[in-house]
Every structure is written in structure tokens, then in C-alpha cells.
JSON list of C-alpha atoms in Angstrom, two decimals:
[
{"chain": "A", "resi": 1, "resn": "UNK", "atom": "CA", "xyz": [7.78, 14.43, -45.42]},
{"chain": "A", "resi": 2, "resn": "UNK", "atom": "CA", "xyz": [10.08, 11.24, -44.42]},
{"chain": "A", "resi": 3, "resn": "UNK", "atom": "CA", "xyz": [12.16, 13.72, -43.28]},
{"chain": "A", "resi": 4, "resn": "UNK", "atom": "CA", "xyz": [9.36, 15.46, -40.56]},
{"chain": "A", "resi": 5, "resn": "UNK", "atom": "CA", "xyz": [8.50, 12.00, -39.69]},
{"chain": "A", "resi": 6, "resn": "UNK", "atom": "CA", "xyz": [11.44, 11.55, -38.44]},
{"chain": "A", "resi": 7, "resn": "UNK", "atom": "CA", "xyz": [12.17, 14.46, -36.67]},
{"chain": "A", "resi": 8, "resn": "UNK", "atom": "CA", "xyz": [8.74, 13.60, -34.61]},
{"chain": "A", "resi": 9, "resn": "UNK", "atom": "CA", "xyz": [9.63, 9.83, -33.90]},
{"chain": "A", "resi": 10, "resn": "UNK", "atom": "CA", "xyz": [13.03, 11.33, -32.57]},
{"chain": "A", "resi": 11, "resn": "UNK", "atom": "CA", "xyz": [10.97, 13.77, -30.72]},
{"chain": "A", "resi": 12, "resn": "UNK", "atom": "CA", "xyz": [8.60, 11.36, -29.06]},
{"chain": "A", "resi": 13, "resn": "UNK", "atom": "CA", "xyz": [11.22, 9.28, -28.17]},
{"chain": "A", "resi": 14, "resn": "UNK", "atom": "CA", "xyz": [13.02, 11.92, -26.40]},
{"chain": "A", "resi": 15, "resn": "UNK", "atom": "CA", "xyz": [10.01, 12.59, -24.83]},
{"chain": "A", "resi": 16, "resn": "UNK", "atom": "CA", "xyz": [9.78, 9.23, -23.17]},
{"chain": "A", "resi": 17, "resn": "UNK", "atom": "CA", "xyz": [13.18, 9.00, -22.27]},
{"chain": "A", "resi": 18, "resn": "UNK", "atom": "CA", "xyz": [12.88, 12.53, -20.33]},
{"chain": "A", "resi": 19, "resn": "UNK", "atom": "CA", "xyz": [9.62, 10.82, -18.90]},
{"chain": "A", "resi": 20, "resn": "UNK", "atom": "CA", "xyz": [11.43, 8.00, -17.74]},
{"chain": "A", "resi": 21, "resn": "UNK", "atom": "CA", "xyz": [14.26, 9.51, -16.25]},
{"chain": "A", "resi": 22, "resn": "UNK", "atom": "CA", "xyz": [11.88, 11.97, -14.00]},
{"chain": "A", "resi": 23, "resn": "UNK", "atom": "CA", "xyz": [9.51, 9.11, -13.09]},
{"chain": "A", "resi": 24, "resn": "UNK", "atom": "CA", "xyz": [13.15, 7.12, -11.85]},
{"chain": "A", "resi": 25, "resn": "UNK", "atom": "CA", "xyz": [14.08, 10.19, -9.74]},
{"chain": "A", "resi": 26, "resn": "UNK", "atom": "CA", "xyz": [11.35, 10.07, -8.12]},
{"chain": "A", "resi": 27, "resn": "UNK", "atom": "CA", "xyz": [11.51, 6.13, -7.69]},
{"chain": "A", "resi": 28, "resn": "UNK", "atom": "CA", "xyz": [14.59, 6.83, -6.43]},
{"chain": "A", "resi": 29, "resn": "UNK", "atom": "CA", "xyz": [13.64, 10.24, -3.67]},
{"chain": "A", "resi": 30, "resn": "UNK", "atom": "CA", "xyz": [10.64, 7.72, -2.75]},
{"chain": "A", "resi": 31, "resn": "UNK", "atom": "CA", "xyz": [13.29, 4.83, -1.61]},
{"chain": "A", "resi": 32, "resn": "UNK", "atom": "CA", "xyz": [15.24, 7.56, 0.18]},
{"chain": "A", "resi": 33, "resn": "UNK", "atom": "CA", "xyz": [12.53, 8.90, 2.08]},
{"chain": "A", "resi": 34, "resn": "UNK", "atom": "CA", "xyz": [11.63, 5.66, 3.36]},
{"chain": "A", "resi": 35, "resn": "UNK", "atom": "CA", "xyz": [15.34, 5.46, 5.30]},
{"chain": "A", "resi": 36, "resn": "UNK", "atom": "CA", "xyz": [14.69, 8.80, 6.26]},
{"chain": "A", "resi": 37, "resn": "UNK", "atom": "CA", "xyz": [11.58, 8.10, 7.52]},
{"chain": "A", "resi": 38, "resn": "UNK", "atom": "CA", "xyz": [12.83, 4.99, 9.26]},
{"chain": "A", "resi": 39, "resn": "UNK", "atom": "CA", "xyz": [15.36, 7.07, 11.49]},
{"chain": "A", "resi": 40, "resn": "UNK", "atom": "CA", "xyz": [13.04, 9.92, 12.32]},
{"chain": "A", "resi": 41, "resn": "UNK", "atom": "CA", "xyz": [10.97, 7.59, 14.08]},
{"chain": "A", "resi": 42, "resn": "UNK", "atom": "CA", "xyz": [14.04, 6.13, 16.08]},
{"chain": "A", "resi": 43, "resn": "UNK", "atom": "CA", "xyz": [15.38, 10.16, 16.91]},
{"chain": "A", "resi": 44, "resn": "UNK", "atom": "CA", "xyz": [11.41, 10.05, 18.08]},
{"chain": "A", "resi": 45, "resn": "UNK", "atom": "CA", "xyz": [10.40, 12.89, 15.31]},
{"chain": "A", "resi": 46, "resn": "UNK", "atom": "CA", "xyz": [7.38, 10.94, 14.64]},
{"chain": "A", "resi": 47, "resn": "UNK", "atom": "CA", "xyz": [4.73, 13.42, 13.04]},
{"chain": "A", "resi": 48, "resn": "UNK", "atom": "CA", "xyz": [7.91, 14.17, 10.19]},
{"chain": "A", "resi": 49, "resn": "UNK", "atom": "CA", "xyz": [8.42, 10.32, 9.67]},
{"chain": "A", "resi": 50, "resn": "UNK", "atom": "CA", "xyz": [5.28, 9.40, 9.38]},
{"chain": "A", "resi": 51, "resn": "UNK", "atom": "CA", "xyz": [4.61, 12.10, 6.57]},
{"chain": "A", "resi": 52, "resn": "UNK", "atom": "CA", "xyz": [7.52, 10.35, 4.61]},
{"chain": "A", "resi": 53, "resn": "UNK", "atom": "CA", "xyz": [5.77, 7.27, 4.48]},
{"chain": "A", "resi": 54, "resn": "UNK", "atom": "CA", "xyz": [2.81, 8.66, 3.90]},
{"chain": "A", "resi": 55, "resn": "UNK", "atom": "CA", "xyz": [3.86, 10.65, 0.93]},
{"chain": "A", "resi": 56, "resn": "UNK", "atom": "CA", "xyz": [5.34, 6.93, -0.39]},
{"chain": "A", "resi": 57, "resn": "UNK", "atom": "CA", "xyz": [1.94, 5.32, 0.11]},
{"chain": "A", "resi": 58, "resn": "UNK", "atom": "CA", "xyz": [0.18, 7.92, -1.78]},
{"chain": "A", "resi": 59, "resn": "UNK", "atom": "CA", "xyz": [3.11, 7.54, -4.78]},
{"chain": "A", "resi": 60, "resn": "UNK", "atom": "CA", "xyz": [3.18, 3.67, -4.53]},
{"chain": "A", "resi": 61, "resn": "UNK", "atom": "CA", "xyz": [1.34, 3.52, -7.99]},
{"chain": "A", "resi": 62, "resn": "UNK", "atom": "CA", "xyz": [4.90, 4.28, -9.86]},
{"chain": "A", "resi": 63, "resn": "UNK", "atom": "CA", "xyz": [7.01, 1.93, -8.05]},
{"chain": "A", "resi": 64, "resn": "UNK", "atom": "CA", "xyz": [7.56, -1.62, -9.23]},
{"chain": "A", "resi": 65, "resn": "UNK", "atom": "CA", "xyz": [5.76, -4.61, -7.72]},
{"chain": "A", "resi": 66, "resn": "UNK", "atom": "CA", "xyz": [9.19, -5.52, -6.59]},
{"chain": "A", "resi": 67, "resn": "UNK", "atom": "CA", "xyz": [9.14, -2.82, -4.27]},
{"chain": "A", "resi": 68, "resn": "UNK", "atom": "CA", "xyz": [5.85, -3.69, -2.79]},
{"chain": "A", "resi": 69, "resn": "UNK", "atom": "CA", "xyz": [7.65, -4.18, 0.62]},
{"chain": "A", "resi": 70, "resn": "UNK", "atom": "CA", "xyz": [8.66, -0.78, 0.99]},
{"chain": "A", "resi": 71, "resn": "UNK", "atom": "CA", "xyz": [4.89, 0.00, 0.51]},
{"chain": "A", "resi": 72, "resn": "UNK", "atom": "CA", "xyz": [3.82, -2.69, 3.22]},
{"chain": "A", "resi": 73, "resn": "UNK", "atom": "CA", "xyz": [6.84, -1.48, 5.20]},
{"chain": "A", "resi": 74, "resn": "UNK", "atom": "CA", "xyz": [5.71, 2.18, 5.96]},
{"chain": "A", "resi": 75, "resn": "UNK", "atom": "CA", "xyz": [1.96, 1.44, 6.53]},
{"chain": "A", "resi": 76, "resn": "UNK", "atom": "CA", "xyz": [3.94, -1.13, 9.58]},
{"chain": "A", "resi": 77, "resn": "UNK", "atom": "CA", "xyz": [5.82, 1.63, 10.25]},
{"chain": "A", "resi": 78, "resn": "UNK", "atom": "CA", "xyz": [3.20, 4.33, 11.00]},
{"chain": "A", "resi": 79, "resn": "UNK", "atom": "CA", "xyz": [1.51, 1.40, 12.84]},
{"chain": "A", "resi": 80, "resn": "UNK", "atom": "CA", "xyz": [4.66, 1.50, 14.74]},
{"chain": "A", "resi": 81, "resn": "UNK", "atom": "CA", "xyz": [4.73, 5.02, 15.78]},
{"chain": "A", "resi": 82, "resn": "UNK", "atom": "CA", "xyz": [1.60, 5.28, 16.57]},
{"chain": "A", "resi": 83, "resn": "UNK", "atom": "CA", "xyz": [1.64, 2.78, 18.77]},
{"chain": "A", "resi": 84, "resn": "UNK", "atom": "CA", "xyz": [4.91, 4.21, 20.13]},
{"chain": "A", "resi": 85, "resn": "UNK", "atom": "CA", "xyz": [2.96, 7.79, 20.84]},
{"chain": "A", "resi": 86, "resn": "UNK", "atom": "CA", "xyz": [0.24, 5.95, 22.15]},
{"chain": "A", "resi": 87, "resn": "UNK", "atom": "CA", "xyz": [-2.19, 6.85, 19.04]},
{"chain": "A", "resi": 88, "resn": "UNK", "atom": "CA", "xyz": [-4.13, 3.38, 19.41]},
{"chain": "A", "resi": 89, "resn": "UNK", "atom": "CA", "xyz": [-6.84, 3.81, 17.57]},
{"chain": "A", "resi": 90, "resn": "UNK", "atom": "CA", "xyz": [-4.52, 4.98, 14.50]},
{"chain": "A", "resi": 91, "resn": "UNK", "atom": "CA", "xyz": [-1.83, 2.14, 15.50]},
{"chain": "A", "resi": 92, "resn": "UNK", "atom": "CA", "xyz": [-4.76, -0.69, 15.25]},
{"chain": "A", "resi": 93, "resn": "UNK", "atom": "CA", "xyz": [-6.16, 0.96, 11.89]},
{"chain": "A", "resi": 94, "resn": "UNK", "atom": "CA", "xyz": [-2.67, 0.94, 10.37]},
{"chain": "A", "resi": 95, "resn": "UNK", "atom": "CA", "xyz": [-2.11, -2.72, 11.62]},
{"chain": "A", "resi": 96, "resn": "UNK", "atom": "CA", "xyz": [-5.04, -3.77, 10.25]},
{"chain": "A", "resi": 97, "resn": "UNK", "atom": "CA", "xyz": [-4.11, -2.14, 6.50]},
{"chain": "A", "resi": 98, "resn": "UNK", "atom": "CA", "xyz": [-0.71, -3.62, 7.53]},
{"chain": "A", "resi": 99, "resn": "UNK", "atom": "CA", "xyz": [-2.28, -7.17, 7.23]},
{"chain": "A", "resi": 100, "resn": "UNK", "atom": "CA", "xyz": [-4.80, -6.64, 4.73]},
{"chain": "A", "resi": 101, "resn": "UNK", "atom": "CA", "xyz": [-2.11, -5.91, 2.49]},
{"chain": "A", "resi": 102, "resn": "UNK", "atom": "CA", "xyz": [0.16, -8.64, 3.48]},
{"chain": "A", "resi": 103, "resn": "UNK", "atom": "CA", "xyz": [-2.57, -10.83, 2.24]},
{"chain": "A", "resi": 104, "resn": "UNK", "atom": "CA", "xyz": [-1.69, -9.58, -1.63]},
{"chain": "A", "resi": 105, "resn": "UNK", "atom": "CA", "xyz": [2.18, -8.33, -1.88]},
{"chain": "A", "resi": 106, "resn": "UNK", "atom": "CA", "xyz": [4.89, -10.10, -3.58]},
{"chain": "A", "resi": 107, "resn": "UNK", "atom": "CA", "xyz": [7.24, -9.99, -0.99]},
{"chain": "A", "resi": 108, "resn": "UNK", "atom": "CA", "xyz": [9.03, -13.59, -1.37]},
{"chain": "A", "resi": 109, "resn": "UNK", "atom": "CA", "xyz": [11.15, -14.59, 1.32]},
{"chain": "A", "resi": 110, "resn": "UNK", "atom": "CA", "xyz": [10.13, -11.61, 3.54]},
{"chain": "A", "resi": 111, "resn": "UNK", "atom": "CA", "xyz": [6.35, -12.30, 4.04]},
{"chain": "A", "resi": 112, "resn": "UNK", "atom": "CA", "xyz": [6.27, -14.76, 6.74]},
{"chain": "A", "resi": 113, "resn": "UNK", "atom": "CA", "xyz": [8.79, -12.64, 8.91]},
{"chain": "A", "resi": 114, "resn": "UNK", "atom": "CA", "xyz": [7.57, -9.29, 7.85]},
{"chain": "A", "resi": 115, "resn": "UNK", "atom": "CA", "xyz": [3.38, -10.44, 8.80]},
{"chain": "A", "resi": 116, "resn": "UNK", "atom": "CA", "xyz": [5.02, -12.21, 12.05]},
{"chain": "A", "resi": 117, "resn": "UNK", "atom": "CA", "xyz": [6.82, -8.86, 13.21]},
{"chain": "A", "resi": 118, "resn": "UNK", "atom": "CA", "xyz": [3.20, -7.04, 12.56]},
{"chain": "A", "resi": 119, "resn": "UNK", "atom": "CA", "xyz": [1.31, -9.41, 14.11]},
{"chain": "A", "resi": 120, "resn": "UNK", "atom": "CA", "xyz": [3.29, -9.90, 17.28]},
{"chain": "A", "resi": 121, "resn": "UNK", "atom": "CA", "xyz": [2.77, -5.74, 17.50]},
{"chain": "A", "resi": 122, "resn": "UNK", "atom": "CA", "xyz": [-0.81, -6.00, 16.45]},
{"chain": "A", "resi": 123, "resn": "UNK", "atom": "CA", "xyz": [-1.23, -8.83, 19.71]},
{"chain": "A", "resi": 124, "resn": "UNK", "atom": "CA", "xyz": [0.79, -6.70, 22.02]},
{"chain": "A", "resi": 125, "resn": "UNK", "atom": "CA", "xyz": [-1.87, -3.69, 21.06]},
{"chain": "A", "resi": 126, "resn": "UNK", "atom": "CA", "xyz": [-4.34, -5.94, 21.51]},
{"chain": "A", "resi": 127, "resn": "UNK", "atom": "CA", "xyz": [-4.03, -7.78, 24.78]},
{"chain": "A", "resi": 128, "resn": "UNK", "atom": "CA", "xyz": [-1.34, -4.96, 26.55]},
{"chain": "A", "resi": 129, "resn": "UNK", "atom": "CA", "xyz": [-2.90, -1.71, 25.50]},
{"chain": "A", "resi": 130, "resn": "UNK", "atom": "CA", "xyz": [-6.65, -2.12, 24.38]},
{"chain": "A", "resi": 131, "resn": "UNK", "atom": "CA", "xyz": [-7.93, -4.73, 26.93]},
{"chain": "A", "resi": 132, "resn": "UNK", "atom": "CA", "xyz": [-9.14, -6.61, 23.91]},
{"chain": "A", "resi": 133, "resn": "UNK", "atom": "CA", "xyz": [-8.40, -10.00, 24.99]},
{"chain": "A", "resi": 134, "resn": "UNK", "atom": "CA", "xyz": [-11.28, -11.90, 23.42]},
{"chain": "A", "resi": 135, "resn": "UNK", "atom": "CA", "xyz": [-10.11, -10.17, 20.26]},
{"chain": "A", "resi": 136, "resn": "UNK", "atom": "CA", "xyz": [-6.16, -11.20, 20.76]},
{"chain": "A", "resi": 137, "resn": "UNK", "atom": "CA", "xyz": [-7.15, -14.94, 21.45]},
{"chain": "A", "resi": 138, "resn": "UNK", "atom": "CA", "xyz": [-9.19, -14.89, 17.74]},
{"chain": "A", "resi": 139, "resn": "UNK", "atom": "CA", "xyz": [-6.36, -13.50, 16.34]},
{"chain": "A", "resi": 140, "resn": "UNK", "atom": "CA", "xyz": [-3.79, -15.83, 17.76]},
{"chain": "A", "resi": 141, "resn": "UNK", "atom": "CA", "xyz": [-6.18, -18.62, 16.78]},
{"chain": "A", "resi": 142, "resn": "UNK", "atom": "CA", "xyz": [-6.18, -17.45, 13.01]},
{"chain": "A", "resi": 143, "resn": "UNK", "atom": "CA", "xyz": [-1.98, -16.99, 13.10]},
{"chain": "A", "resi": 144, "resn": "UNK", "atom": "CA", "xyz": [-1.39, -19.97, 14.34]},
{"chain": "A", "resi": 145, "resn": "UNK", "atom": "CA", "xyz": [-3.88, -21.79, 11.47]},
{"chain": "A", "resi": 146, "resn": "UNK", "atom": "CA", "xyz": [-1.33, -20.88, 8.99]},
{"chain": "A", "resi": 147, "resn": "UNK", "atom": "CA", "xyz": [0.22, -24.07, 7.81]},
{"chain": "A", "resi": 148, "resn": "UNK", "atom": "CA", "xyz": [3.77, -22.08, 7.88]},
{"chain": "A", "resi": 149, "resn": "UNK", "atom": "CA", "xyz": [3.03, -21.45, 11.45]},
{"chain": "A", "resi": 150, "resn": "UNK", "atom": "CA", "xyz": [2.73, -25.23, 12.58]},
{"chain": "A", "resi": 151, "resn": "UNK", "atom": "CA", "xyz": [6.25, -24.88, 14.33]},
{"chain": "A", "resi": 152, "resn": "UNK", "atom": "CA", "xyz": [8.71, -22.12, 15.49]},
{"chain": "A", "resi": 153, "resn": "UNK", "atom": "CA", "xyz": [10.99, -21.03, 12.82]},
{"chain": "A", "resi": 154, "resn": "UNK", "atom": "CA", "xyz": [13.62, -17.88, 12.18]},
{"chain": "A", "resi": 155, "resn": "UNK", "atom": "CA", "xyz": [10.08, -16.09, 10.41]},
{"chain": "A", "resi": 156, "resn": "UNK", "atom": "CA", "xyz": [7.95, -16.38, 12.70]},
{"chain": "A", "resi": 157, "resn": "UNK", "atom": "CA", "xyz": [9.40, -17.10, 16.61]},
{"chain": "A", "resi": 158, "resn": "UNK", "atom": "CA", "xyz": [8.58, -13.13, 17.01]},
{"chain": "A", "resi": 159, "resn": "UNK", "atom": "CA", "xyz": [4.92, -13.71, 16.88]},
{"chain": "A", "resi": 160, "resn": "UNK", "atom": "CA", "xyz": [5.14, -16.84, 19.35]},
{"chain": "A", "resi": 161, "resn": "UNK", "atom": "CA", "xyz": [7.22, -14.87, 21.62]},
{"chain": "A", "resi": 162, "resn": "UNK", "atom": "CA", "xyz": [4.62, -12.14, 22.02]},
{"chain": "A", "resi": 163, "resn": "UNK", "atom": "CA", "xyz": [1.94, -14.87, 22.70]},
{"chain": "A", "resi": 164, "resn": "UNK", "atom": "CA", "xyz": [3.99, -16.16, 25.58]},
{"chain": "A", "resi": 165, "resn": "UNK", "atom": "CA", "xyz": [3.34, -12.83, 27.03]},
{"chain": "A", "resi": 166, "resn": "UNK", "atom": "CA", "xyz": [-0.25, -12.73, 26.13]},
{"chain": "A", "resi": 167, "resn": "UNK", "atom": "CA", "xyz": [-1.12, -16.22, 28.18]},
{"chain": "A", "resi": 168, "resn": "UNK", "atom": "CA", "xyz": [1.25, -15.11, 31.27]},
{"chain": "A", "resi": 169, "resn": "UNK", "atom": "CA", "xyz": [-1.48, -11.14, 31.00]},
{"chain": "A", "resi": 170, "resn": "UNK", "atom": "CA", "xyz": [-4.43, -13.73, 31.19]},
{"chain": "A", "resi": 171, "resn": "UNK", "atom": "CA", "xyz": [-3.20, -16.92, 33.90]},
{"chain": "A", "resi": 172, "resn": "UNK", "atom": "CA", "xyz": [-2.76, -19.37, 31.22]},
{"chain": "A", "resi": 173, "resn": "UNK", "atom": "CA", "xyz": [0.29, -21.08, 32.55]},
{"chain": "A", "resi": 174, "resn": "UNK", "atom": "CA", "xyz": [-0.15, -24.35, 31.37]},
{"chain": "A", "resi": 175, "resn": "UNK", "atom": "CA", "xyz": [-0.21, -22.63, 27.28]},
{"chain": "A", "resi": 176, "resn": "UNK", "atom": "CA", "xyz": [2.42, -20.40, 28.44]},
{"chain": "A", "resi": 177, "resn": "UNK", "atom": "CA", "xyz": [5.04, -22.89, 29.49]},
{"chain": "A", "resi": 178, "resn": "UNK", "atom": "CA", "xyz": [3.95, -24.91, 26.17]},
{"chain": "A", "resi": 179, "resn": "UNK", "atom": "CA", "xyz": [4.89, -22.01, 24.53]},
{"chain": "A", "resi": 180, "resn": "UNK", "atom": "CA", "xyz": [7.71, -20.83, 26.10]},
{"chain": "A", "resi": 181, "resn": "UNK", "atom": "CA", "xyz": [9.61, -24.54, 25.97]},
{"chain": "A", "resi": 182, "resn": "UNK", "atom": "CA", "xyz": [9.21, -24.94, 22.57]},
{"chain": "A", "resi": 183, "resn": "UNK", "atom": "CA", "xyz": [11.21, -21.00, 22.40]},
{"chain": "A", "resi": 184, "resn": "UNK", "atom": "CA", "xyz": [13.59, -22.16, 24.95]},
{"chain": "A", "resi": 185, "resn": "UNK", "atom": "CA", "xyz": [14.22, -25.13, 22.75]},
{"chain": "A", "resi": 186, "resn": "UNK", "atom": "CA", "xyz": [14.46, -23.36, 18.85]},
{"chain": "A", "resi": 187, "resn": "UNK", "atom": "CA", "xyz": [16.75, -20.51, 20.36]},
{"chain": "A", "resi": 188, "resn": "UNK", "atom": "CA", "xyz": [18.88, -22.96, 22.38]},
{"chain": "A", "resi": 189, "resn": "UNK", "atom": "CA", "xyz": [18.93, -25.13, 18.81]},
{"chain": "A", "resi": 190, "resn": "UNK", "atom": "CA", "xyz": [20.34, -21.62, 16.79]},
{"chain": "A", "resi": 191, "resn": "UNK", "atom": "CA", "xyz": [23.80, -20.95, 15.75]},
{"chain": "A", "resi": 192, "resn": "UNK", "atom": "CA", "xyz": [24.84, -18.91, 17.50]},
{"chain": "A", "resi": 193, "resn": "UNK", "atom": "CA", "xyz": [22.40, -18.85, 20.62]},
{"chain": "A", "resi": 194, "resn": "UNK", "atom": "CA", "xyz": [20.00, -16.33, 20.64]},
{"chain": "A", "resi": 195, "resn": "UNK", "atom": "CA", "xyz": [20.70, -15.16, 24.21]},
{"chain": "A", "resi": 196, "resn": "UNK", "atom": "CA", "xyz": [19.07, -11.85, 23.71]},
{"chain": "A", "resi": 197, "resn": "UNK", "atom": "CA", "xyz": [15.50, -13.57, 23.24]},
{"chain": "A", "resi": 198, "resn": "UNK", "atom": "CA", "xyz": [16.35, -16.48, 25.86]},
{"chain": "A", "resi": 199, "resn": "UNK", "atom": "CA", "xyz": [17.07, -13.49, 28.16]},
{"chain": "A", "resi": 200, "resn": "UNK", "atom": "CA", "xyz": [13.67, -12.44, 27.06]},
{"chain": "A", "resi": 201, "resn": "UNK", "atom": "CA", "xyz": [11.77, -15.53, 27.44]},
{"chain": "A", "resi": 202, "resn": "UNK", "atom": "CA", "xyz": [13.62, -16.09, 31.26]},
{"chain": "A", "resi": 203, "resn": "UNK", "atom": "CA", "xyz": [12.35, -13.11, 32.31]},
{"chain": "A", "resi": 204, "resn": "UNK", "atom": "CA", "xyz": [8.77, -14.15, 31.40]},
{"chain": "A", "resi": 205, "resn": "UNK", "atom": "CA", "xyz": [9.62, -17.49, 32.88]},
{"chain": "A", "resi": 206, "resn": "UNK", "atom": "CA", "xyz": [10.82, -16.48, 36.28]}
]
């Protein structure tokens, strides 16, 4: 009887390990499809991306909290594409789940850059594509309430940079060149320069 015992602990236990090592390939496929995902959208195959990180969102229940981001990363992503296809009303529903979620995930260091590269999207959607500027100058409003968001930083200068574009779209010059001094000054203050985005923010200038 000690014997059968045994046998059936061994049993279950082999069980669980053949449980656990089918559950971590698919952990692992899950991660891969994300990159996969990530350049079919940049060779423009959006429809087969965007089925990648679907198929991750619908799995995201056996993936560690620590890989939340990926999770937050492909609902941004099929934002993204959308938006790139000019899908609007699907880009501004994924935003929207984009920052809904960003409200709960664990994603340490990359929150405040990850919600400032959706947000800066969302805005663009907003103001450039949808006409809805009384909607883009409540969201700016809320943004900018964050505490994190009191000055220009490395996390969030994406987000201000997009805003400089919004108040140029509506003929506020006097928030504009607020706006766009304070950029000239952080990327003049990096090391090295960030020419690329003064180049940007010149262009918007001249």
C-alpha cells in the first residue's frame, strides 16, 4: 500500500511538471509572437499582426504579472495600426483600453513613458483625425494633472511634443511657444542633443 502511494505521488508530480513545462512553452510562443507581431505591423501586414496580439490578449491569464507590459503593449499596438490603416473608431477604442489598463499594470519604470507614448497617439487621433478638439483639450488637461507630469522629462516629453502640435491645429500661439521653449530647452539640456526632436519642434516653430 506504501508502495502504491508512492507510485501515485510520483505520478502526480510528473503530472505537474509535464503541466508546467507546456504552460512555459506557451509563455514562451506568446513572447515570440509579440516580436512577430511587432514587425508585421512595420512590413505593413497589419490584419496578421494584429491577430498575434490578439491571440496574447486572450492568453494573458497564464503569463506572469511581470509581463503585464507585453499585455498593455499589444492592446497600444493594435491602437497603433489601426490608426495607421485609418480604422479610427477601432484605434480610439483600443487607446482607450490602452489607458484603462495603464491605470492597473505593474509596469515599474516603463509606465510613465509607455502611457506618454499612448497618449501623445491618443491626442494626435483626437485633435488631427477626429476633429474632437473639445475632447483633446480635456484630455490634455487631465495628462498634464499628473504630478509626474509637472515638468518635461525623458518619460514623458513625447506627450508634450504632440501638444505643441495640438495648440499650433487650434491658433494657440501664445501656449504653443510656452510649450515649445520649455522642449527647446530639455532637448538642448540632453546628452547628447536630441536633434531629431529639435528638428521636430523647428519645424513646428518656423
Amino acid at each position: 500500500e506504501g508502495f502504491a502511494c508512492a507510485e501515485r505521488l510520483e505520478a502526480q508530480k510528473a503530472k505537474k511538471i509535464r503541466s508546467l513545462l507546456s504552460t512555459s512553452k506557451v509563455k514562451c510562443s506568446l513572447i515570440l509572437d509579440f516580436y512577430e507581431a511587432s514587425a508585421l505591423i512595420v512590413l505593413q501586414r497589419h490584419a496578421e499582426g494584429r491577430l498575434l496580439y490578439q491571440n496574447l490578449i486572450d492568453q494573458r491569464s497564464i503569463l506572469e504579472p511581470s509581463l503585464d507590459s507585453l499585455v498593455v503593449k499589444s492592446y497600444a499596438n493594435i491602437a497603433v495600426s489601426y490608426h495607421m490603416e485609418g480604422l479610427w473608431p477601432e484605434a480610439e477604442n483600443y487607446y482607450q483600453e490602452t489607458l484603462s489598463l495603464l491605470d492597473n499594470a505593474r509596469l515599474g519604470h516603463l509606465y510613465h513613458e509607455t502611457r506618454s507614448m499612448v497618449s501623445a497617439n491618443y491626442l494626435n487621433l483626437l485633435f488631427d483625425v477626429l476633429n474632437k478638439y473639445r475632447d483633446a483639450a480635456n484630455f490634455i488637461e487631465k495628462v498634464k494633472a499628473d504630478p509626474f507630469n509637472k515638468e518635461i522629462n525623458l518619460s514623458n516629453h513625447h506627450f508634450f511634443l504632440m501638444t505643441v502640435d495640438y495648440y499650433l491645429a487650434i491658433g494657440e500661439h501664445q501656449k504653443f511657444m510656452e510649450i515649445a521653449l520649455q522642449l527647446d530647452k530639455f532637448y538642448k539640456q540632453q546628452s547628447p542633443v536630441r536633434k531629431g526632436d529639435l528638428g521636430y519642434l523647428y519645424l513646428r516653430k518656423a
